[in-house]
mmCIF file of C-alpha atoms in Angstrom:
data_model
loop_
_atom_site.group_PDB
_atom_site.id
_atom_site.type_symbol
_atom_site.label_atom_id
_atom_site.label_comp_id
_atom_site.label_asym_id
_atom_site.label_seq_id
_atom_site.Cartn_x
_atom_site.Cartn_y
_atom_site.Cartn_z
ATOM 1 C CA MET A 1 92.694 21.692 119.580
ATOM 2 C CA PRO A 2 93.163 23.954 116.515
ATOM 3 C CA ASN A 3 96.619 25.170 115.511
ATOM 4 C CA ALA A 4 97.350 28.794 114.591
ATOM 5 C CA LEU A 5 100.497 30.299 113.105
ATOM 6 C CA ILE A 6 101.042 34.029 113.688
ATOM 7 C CA THR A 7 103.723 35.900 111.767
ATOM 8 C CA GLY A 8 104.731 39.041 113.618
ATOM 9 C CA ILE A 9 103.790 37.499 116.971
ATOM 10 C CA THR A 10 106.250 39.731 118.826
ATOM 11 C CA GLY A 11 104.506 42.899 117.631
ATOM 12 C CA GLN A 12 101.598 44.770 119.180
ATOM 13 C CA ASP A 13 98.842 42.948 117.288
ATOM 14 C CA GLY A 14 100.603 39.594 117.401
ATOM 15 C CA SER A 15 100.840 39.661 121.177
ATOM 16 C CA TYR A 16 97.159 40.512 121.668
ATOM 17 C CA LEU A 17 96.090 37.927 119.094
ATOM 18 C CA ALA A 18 98.234 35.230 120.732
ATOM 19 C CA GLU A 19 96.554 35.957 124.071
ATOM 20 C CA LEU A 20 93.100 35.739 122.487
ATOM 21 C CA LEU A 21 93.794 32.456 120.710
ATOM 22 C CA LEU A 22 95.282 30.881 123.837
ATOM 23 C CA GLN A 23 92.125 31.842 125.727
ATOM 24 C CA LYS A 24 90.111 30.101 123.017
ATOM 25 C CA GLY A 25 92.096 26.888 123.378
ATOM 26 C CA TYR A 26 94.381 27.147 120.344
ATOM 27 C CA ARG A 27 97.873 25.744 120.087
ATOM 28 C CA VAL A 28 99.781 28.889 119.062
ATOM 29 C CA TYR A 29 102.920 29.042 116.918
ATOM 30 C CA GLY A 30 104.739 32.274 116.165
ATOM 31 C CA LEU A 31 107.082 33.021 113.276
ATOM 32 C CA VAL A 32 110.029 35.198 114.303
ATOM 33 C CA ARG A 33 113.096 36.440 112.488
ATOM 34 C CA ARG A 34 116.412 35.403 114.016
ATOM 35 C CA LEU A 35 117.901 38.433 115.772
ATOM 36 C CA SER A 36 121.072 38.879 117.800
ATOM 37 C CA THR A 37 118.919 40.274 120.615
ATOM 38 C CA PRO A 38 115.447 38.694 121.017
ATOM 39 C CA ASN A 39 112.529 41.155 121.071
ATOM 40 C CA THR A 40 109.952 39.040 122.901
ATOM 41 C CA GLU A 41 109.079 41.555 125.626
ATOM 42 C CA ARG A 42 105.447 41.851 124.454
ATOM 43 C CA ILE A 43 104.933 38.087 124.782
ATOM 44 C CA ASP A 44 107.267 37.277 127.683
ATOM 45 C CA HIS A 45 104.255 36.648 129.925
ATOM 46 C CA ILE A 46 102.967 33.902 127.579
ATOM 47 C CA LEU A 47 106.283 32.667 126.201
ATOM 48 C CA ASP A 48 105.900 29.296 127.911
ATOM 49 C CA GLN A 49 102.518 28.822 126.195
ATOM 50 C CA VAL A 50 103.553 29.449 122.573
ATOM 51 C CA THR A 51 106.011 27.793 120.204
ATOM 52 C CA LEU A 52 108.331 30.116 118.301
ATOM 53 C CA LEU A 53 109.604 29.119 114.870
ATOM 54 C CA THR A 54 112.396 30.893 112.997
ATOM 55 C CA GLY A 55 111.515 32.249 109.576
ATOM 56 C CA ASP A 56 111.389 35.283 107.335
ATOM 57 C CA LEU A 57 108.939 36.552 104.724
ATOM 58 C CA LEU A 58 111.900 37.016 102.381
ATOM 59 C CA ASP A 59 112.822 33.322 102.562
ATOM 60 C CA GLN A 60 110.151 31.025 101.145
ATOM 61 C CA SER A 61 111.924 27.833 102.245
ATOM 62 C CA SER A 62 111.736 28.992 105.873
ATOM 63 C CA LEU A 63 108.009 29.652 105.445
ATOM 64 C CA SER A 64 107.509 26.156 104.064
ATOM 65 C CA LEU A 65 109.404 24.658 106.989
ATOM 66 C CA ALA A 66 107.375 26.672 109.515
ATOM 67 C CA LEU A 67 104.116 25.605 107.895
ATOM 68 C CA ASP A 68 105.232 21.978 108.011
ATOM 69 C CA LYS A 69 106.117 22.212 111.707
ATOM 70 C CA ALA A 70 103.024 24.125 112.822
ATOM 71 C CA GLN A 71 100.463 22.281 110.663
ATOM 72 C CA PRO A 72 98.175 25.289 111.140
ATOM 73 C CA ASP A 73 94.435 25.438 110.665
ATOM 74 C CA GLU A 74 94.722 29.227 110.588
ATOM 75 C CA VAL A 75 97.550 31.542 109.520
ATOM 76 C CA TYR A 76 97.540 35.195 110.573
ATOM 77 C CA ASN A 77 100.047 37.308 108.641
ATOM 78 C CA LEU A 78 100.805 40.291 110.857
ATOM 79 C CA ALA A 79 104.498 40.605 109.959
ATOM 80 C CA ALA A 80 105.412 43.732 108.019
ATOM 81 C CA MET A 81 107.559 46.791 107.811
ATOM 82 C CA SER A 82 104.885 48.569 109.784
ATOM 83 C CA HIS A 83 106.004 52.206 109.923
ATOM 84 C CA VAL A 84 104.628 54.456 107.181
ATOM 85 C CA GLY A 85 107.295 57.121 107.623
ATOM 86 C CA THR A 86 110.153 54.628 107.400
ATOM 87 C CA SER A 87 108.752 53.269 104.129
ATOM 88 C CA PHE A 88 109.694 56.547 102.421
ATOM 89 C CA GLU A 89 113.294 55.932 103.489
ATOM 90 C CA GLN A 90 113.266 52.205 102.666
ATOM 91 C CA PRO A 91 110.745 51.780 99.830
ATOM 92 C CA VAL A 92 112.296 48.609 98.399
ATOM 93 C CA ALA A 93 112.300 46.867 101.780
ATOM 94 C CA ALA A 94 108.671 47.930 102.271
ATOM 95 C CA GLY A 95 107.810 46.348 98.933
ATOM 96 C CA GLU A 96 109.640 43.131 99.770
ATOM 97 C CA TYR A 97 108.095 42.587 103.213
ATOM 98 C CA ASN A 98 104.651 44.125 102.772
ATOM 99 C CA GLY A 99 104.064 43.028 99.193
ATOM 100 C CA LEU A 100 106.149 40.142 97.881
ATOM 101 C CA GLY A 101 106.488 38.604 101.342
ATOM 102 C CA VAL A 102 102.733 38.099 101.446
ATOM 103 C CA VAL A 103 102.773 36.390 98.038
ATOM 104 C CA ARG A 104 105.554 34.067 99.225
ATOM 105 C CA LEU A 105 103.391 33.056 102.188
ATOM 106 C CA LEU A 106 100.282 32.596 100.041
ATOM 107 C CA GLU A 107 102.254 30.547 97.534
ATOM 108 C CA THR A 108 103.659 28.388 100.326
ATOM 109 C CA ILE A 109 100.140 27.663 101.546
ATOM 110 C CA ARG A 110 98.934 26.917 98.010
ATOM 111 C CA LEU A 111 101.770 24.506 97.294
ATOM 112 C CA SER A 112 101.288 22.738 100.616
ATOM 113 C CA ARG A 113 97.728 21.864 99.555
ATOM 114 C CA ALA A 114 96.782 22.155 103.227
ATOM 115 C CA ASP A 115 93.288 23.229 104.273
ATOM 116 C CA VAL A 116 94.445 26.524 105.803
ATOM 117 C CA ARG A 117 92.480 29.675 106.511
ATOM 118 C CA PHE A 118 94.569 32.788 105.893
ATOM 119 C CA TYR A 119 94.265 36.287 107.330
ATOM 120 C CA GLN A 120 96.180 39.240 105.871
ATOM 121 C CA ALA A 121 96.715 42.444 107.852
ATOM 122 C CA SER A 122 95.615 45.098 105.392
ATOM 123 C CA THR A 123 95.423 48.780 106.310
ATOM 124 C CA SER A 124 93.440 51.998 106.048
ATOM 125 C CA GLU A 125 96.541 53.495 104.379
ATOM 126 C CA LEU A 126 95.225 51.851 101.198
ATOM 127 C CA PHE A 127 92.694 54.682 100.961
ATOM 128 C CA GLY A 128 95.332 57.425 101.253
ATOM 129 C CA GLN A 129 93.973 60.415 99.355
ATOM 130 C CA VAL A 130 90.395 59.518 100.163
ATOM 131 C CA LYS A 131 87.654 59.691 97.560
ATOM 132 C CA GLU A 132 84.774 59.490 100.042
ATOM 133 C CA SER A 133 84.198 59.562 103.784
ATOM 134 C CA PRO A 134 83.750 57.390 105.690
ATOM 135 C CA GLN A 135 85.697 54.688 103.852
ATOM 136 C CA SER A 136 84.187 51.247 103.347
ATOM 137 C CA GLU A 137 85.113 48.038 101.520
ATOM 138 C CA SER A 138 83.906 49.565 98.234
ATOM 139 C CA THR A 139 85.849 52.842 98.524
ATOM 140 C CA ARG A 140 88.451 53.397 95.814
ATOM 141 C CA PHE A 141 92.071 52.977 96.943
ATOM 142 C CA HIS A 142 94.691 55.723 96.484
ATOM 143 C CA PRO A 143 97.719 54.963 98.736
ATOM 144 C CA ARG A 144 100.111 57.825 99.486
ATOM 145 C CA SER A 145 103.221 56.010 100.734
ATOM 146 C CA PRO A 146 105.468 53.089 99.750
ATOM 147 C CA TYR A 147 103.952 51.296 102.735
ATOM 148 C CA GLY A 148 100.431 51.742 101.385
ATOM 149 C CA VAL A 149 101.427 50.833 97.818
ATOM 150 C CA ALA A 150 103.030 47.569 98.966
ATOM 151 C CA LYS A 151 100.048 46.742 101.170
ATOM 152 C CA LEU A 152 97.738 47.336 98.209
ATOM 153 C CA TYR A 153 99.702 44.813 96.146
ATOM 154 C CA ALA A 154 99.310 42.293 98.985
ATOM 155 C CA HIS A 155 95.607 43.100 99.330
ATOM 156 C CA HIS A 156 94.938 42.306 95.681
ATOM 157 C CA ALA A 157 97.180 39.238 95.870
ATOM 158 C CA VAL A 158 94.913 37.841 98.595
ATOM 159 C CA ILE A 159 91.872 38.422 96.375
ATOM 160 C CA ASN A 160 93.669 36.750 93.463
ATOM 161 C CA TYR A 161 94.584 33.653 95.465
ATOM 162 C CA ARG A 162 91.050 33.466 96.826
ATOM 163 C CA GLU A 163 89.498 33.657 93.363
ATOM 164 C CA SER A 164 92.123 31.692 91.415
ATOM 165 C CA TYR A 165 92.934 28.872 93.842
ATOM 166 C CA ASN A 166 89.894 28.853 96.126
ATOM 167 C CA LEU A 167 92.007 29.634 99.182
ATOM 168 C CA HIS A 168 90.081 30.629 102.293
ATOM 169 C CA ALA A 169 91.952 33.949 102.379
ATOM 170 C CA CYS A 170 90.749 37.331 103.570
ATOM 171 C CA SER A 171 92.075 40.764 104.525
ATOM 172 C CA GLY A 172 91.186 42.982 107.435
ATOM 173 C CA ILE A 173 91.344 46.636 106.385
ATOM 174 C CA LEU A 174 92.154 47.845 109.864
ATOM 175 C CA PHE A 175 92.167 51.524 110.698
ATOM 176 C CA ASN A 176 94.689 52.841 113.234
ATOM 177 C CA HIS A 177 94.692 50.733 116.371
ATOM 178 C CA GLU A 178 96.881 51.519 119.351
ATOM 179 C CA SER A 179 97.742 50.273 122.833
ATOM 180 C CA PRO A 180 100.373 50.516 125.561
ATOM 181 C CA ARG A 181 102.288 47.918 123.512
ATOM 182 C CA ARG A 182 102.613 50.255 120.525
ATOM 183 C CA GLY A 183 106.193 50.956 119.432
ATOM 184 C CA LEU A 184 107.779 54.214 120.560
ATOM 185 C CA ASP A 185 108.301 55.334 116.957
ATOM 186 C CA PHE A 186 104.528 55.555 116.331
ATOM 187 C CA VAL A 187 102.998 58.971 116.933
ATOM 188 C CA THR A 188 100.465 57.888 119.576
ATOM 189 C CA ARG A 189 103.012 56.126 121.767
ATOM 190 C CA LYS A 190 105.552 58.863 121.107
ATOM 191 C CA ILE A 191 103.026 61.307 122.560
ATOM 192 C CA THR A 192 102.100 59.293 125.649
ATOM 193 C CA ASN A 193 105.718 58.412 126.406
ATOM 194 C CA ALA A 194 106.755 62.073 126.075
ATOM 195 C CA VAL A 195 103.863 63.252 128.255
ATOM 196 C CA ALA A 196 104.939 60.826 130.991
ATOM 197 C CA ARG A 197 108.551 61.979 130.717
ATOM 198 C CA ILE A 198 107.467 65.643 130.884
ATOM 199 C CA LYS A 199 105.390 64.822 133.959
ATOM 200 C CA TYR A 200 108.502 63.491 135.702
ATOM 201 C CA GLY A 201 110.814 66.278 134.491
ATOM 202 C CA LEU A 202 112.791 64.138 132.041
ATOM 203 C CA GLN A 203 112.038 66.270 128.956
ATOM 204 C CA ASP A 204 110.337 69.544 128.098
ATOM 205 C CA LYS A 205 108.810 69.177 124.631
ATOM 206 C CA ILE A 206 107.281 66.697 122.197
ATOM 207 C CA LYS A 207 108.660 67.014 118.676
ATOM 208 C CA LEU A 208 105.859 66.363 116.169
ATOM 209 C CA GLY A 209 104.925 66.925 112.540
ATOM 210 C CA ASN A 210 101.393 67.396 111.242
ATOM 211 C CA LEU A 211 99.007 68.046 114.156
ATOM 212 C CA ASN A 212 96.059 68.328 111.781
ATOM 213 C CA ALA A 213 96.153 64.758 110.485
ATOM 214 C CA TYR A 214 92.898 63.054 111.447
ATOM 215 C CA ARG A 215 92.725 59.331 112.160
ATOM 216 C CA ASP A 216 90.157 56.764 113.221
ATOM 217 C CA TRP A 217 91.855 55.385 116.349
ATOM 218 C CA GLY A 218 90.813 52.178 118.105
ATOM 219 C CA TYR A 219 92.249 49.723 120.633
ATOM 220 C CA ALA A 220 94.382 46.860 119.299
ATOM 221 C CA GLY A 221 92.921 44.452 121.866
ATOM 222 C CA ASP A 222 89.474 44.970 120.318
ATOM 223 C CA TYR A 223 90.699 44.673 116.737
ATOM 224 C CA VAL A 224 92.362 41.252 117.045
ATOM 225 C CA GLU A 225 88.953 39.809 117.890
ATOM 226 C CA ALA A 226 87.799 40.916 114.440
ATOM 227 C CA MET A 227 90.749 39.076 112.858
ATOM 228 C CA TRP A 228 89.678 35.847 114.532
ATOM 229 C CA LEU A 229 86.022 36.345 113.612
ATOM 230 C CA MET A 230 86.920 36.756 109.924
ATOM 231 C CA LEU A 231 88.472 33.294 109.810
ATOM 232 C CA GLN A 232 85.450 31.692 111.453
ATOM 233 C CA GLN A 233 83.171 32.612 108.526
ATOM 234 C CA ASP A 234 82.140 30.008 105.959
ATOM 235 C CA LYS A 235 82.906 32.407 103.120
ATOM 236 C CA PRO A 236 86.157 34.437 103.084
ATOM 237 C CA GLU A 237 85.571 38.166 102.686
ATOM 238 C CA ASP A 238 87.454 41.400 103.337
ATOM 239 C CA PHE A 239 86.290 43.711 106.119
ATOM 240 C CA VAL A 240 86.893 47.286 107.232
ATOM 241 C CA ILE A 241 87.532 47.417 110.981
ATOM 242 C CA ALA A 242 87.179 50.875 112.522
ATOM 243 C CA THR A 243 85.421 52.933 115.197
ATOM 244 C CA GLY A 244 83.708 55.311 112.782
ATOM 245 C CA LYS A 245 85.029 58.359 114.661
ATOM 246 C CA THR A 246 88.030 60.533 113.839
ATOM 247 C CA HIS A 247 90.357 62.693 115.945
ATOM 248 C CA SER A 248 93.391 64.823 115.110
ATOM 249 C CA VAL A 249 96.925 64.329 116.367
ATOM 250 C CA GLY A 250 96.462 67.638 118.196
ATOM 251 C CA GLU A 251 93.403 66.248 120.005
ATOM 252 C CA PHE A 252 95.426 63.219 121.038
ATOM 253 C CA VAL A 253 98.132 65.463 122.526
ATOM 254 C CA ALA A 254 95.585 67.662 124.308
ATOM 255 C CA LEU A 255 93.810 64.684 125.878
ATOM 256 C CA ALA A 256 97.075 63.035 126.935
ATOM 257 C CA CYS A 257 98.391 66.242 128.546
ATOM 258 C CA GLY A 258 95.087 66.831 130.295
ATOM 259 C CA TYR A 259 94.909 63.297 131.673
ATOM 260 C CA ALA A 260 98.485 63.589 132.997
ATOM 261 C CA GLU A 261 97.465 66.927 134.588
ATOM 262 C CA LEU A 262 100.242 68.913 132.945
ATOM 263 C CA PRO A 263 99.871 72.668 133.600
ATOM 264 C CA LEU A 264 99.524 75.340 130.913
ATOM 265 C CA PRO A 265 97.970 74.908 127.451
ATOM 266 C CA TRP A 266 98.961 71.635 125.800
ATOM 267 C CA HIS A 267 100.500 73.304 122.749
ATOM 268 C CA ASN A 268 103.214 74.738 125.002
ATOM 269 C CA TYR A 269 104.671 71.237 125.140
ATOM 270 C CA VAL A 270 104.832 70.767 121.359
ATOM 271 C CA ASP A 271 107.587 71.675 118.917
ATOM 272 C CA ILE A 272 106.611 71.406 115.247
ATOM 273 C CA ASP A 273 109.431 69.908 113.179
ATOM 274 C CA SER A 274 109.086 70.386 109.428
ATOM 275 C CA GLU A 275 111.426 67.415 108.877
ATOM 276 C CA MET A 276 108.727 65.163 110.309
ATOM 277 C CA PHE A 277 106.169 66.002 107.626
ATOM 278 C CA ARG A 278 105.845 63.198 105.064
ATOM 279 C CA PRO A 279 106.445 63.793 101.340
ATOM 280 C CA ALA A 280 102.775 62.879 100.746
ATOM 281 C CA ASP A 281 100.574 62.856 103.828
ATOM 282 C CA VAL A 282 97.121 61.456 104.467
ATOM 283 C CA GLU A 283 94.959 64.139 106.062
ATOM 284 C CA LEU A 284 91.788 62.251 107.010
ATOM 285 C CA LEU A 285 90.835 58.628 107.562
ATOM 286 C CA ILE A 286 87.549 57.423 109.055
ATOM 287 C CA GLY A 287 86.147 53.943 108.594
ATOM 288 C CA ASN A 288 82.688 52.516 108.025
ATOM 289 C CA ALA A 289 82.607 49.109 109.762
ATOM 290 C CA ALA A 290 78.915 48.446 109.090
ATOM 291 C CA LYS A 291 79.698 45.204 107.242
ATOM 292 C CA ALA A 292 81.756 43.903 110.179
ATOM 293 C CA ARG A 293 78.947 44.753 112.600
ATOM 294 C CA ARG A 294 76.384 43.060 110.384
ATOM 295 C CA LYS A 295 78.257 39.910 109.355
ATOM 296 C CA LEU A 296 80.764 39.382 112.159
ATOM 297 C CA GLY A 297 78.824 40.839 115.060
ATOM 298 C CA TRP A 298 81.948 42.883 115.842
ATOM 299 C CA GLN A 299 82.102 46.306 117.415
ATOM 300 C CA PRO A 300 84.784 48.201 119.378
ATOM 301 C CA HIS A 301 84.536 48.267 123.167
ATOM 302 C CA THR A 302 87.136 50.981 123.883
ATOM 303 C CA ASN A 303 86.519 54.613 122.955
ATOM 304 C CA PHE A 304 89.104 57.263 122.106
ATOM 305 C CA SER A 305 89.327 58.800 125.586
ATOM 306 C CA GLN A 306 89.685 55.394 127.227
ATOM 307 C CA LEU A 307 92.424 54.461 124.769
ATOM 308 C CA VAL A 308 94.452 57.617 125.428
ATOM 309 C CA GLU A 309 94.041 57.266 129.198
ATOM 310 C CA MET A 310 95.090 53.602 129.041
ATOM 311 C CA MET A 311 98.263 54.486 127.142
ATOM 312 C CA VAL A 312 99.137 57.485 129.342
ATOM 313 C CA ASP A 313 98.551 55.412 132.485
ATOM 314 C CA ALA A 314 100.887 52.671 131.275
ATOM 315 C CA ASP A 315 103.673 55.123 130.404
ATOM 316 C CA LEU A 316 103.258 57.046 133.659
ATOM 317 C CA ARG A 317 103.649 53.801 135.607
ATOM 318 C CA ARG A 318 106.660 52.759 133.551
ATOM 319 C CA ILE A 319 108.454 56.114 133.814
ATOM 320 C CA SER A 320 107.617 56.424 137.516
ATOM 321 C CA SER A 321 109.084 52.986 138.153
ATOM 322 C CA SER A 322 112.283 53.796 136.250
ATOM 323 C CA VAL A 323 112.658 57.104 138.139
ATOM 324 C CA GLU A 324 112.186 55.322 141.474
ATOM 325 C CA ARG A 325 114.829 52.730 140.551
ATOM 326 C CA LYS A 326 117.223 55.494 139.501
ATOM 327 C CA TYR A 327 116.903 57.274 142.837
ATOM 328 C CA TYR A 328 117.125 53.993 144.747
ATOM 329 C CA TYR A 329 120.412 53.001 143.119
ATOM 330 C CA ALA A 330 121.743 56.555 143.399
ATOM 331 C CA ALA A 331 121.079 56.470 147.142
#
């Protein structure tokens, strides 16, 4: 039975990856930061099947201890300061977690001399101000946020450790991938949660920034399969993972409102807030995953409409349930 260590196991991607690896017969360990209030809700349904270890990407000794306890065959680094907007407010923290934290983990693996395969969660935000479309593994990087800059440092660190120390280390350049488990501070989940609340009369408007930002949106449950496939290859390589199709934030809102059967034009439910525009925004991202299709045999199974409907459905059920409980206790 192979062992896997997942940093960021309590996040969206970590929870889906843990499920996948358990299905494949892995013994799964998860690295979590010690918090006063545990945030395991995304993995509560599999909590009895995984082993959680306390550690932090800022503390190399804790990483060494976790590696010693888990004895992993595969390490998936999904931990990060994952919100692009927040990175403008906390650029140093973004650099520590998304950049130097990755080097600490790589260095821990190198010093352990263990035969470990390493996956790094890279990002389409590396491309930023794009030089060509669609973007592939050979497209020039031009990040436009502290988040993207730190991730670029980590991306090149993985290449350096692969070439300098012969580590089986690779990066997945994943384009936007969403799900009902997405955090409420991300624009897609913010939209679907607001649409559900509007449906049940709990709010009137969705406050948003740039409606004309275009993204290549896929389903997180599909994308974690690509992570696993990368570590099953004989030769470590970096891969773009994407759907190859792009949609605007406005399209996302329109589809979500339509699926929830909200009356009137969708833009009547949107308030544009200039404070929500980023200092340097990325207008268009669309990925070319031809290499992943060719070498990994990977392709997405969930299209854009299915993704939006899945997320709206989940939030409608959640809000409906909370409304029913409210009326029950009030009665």
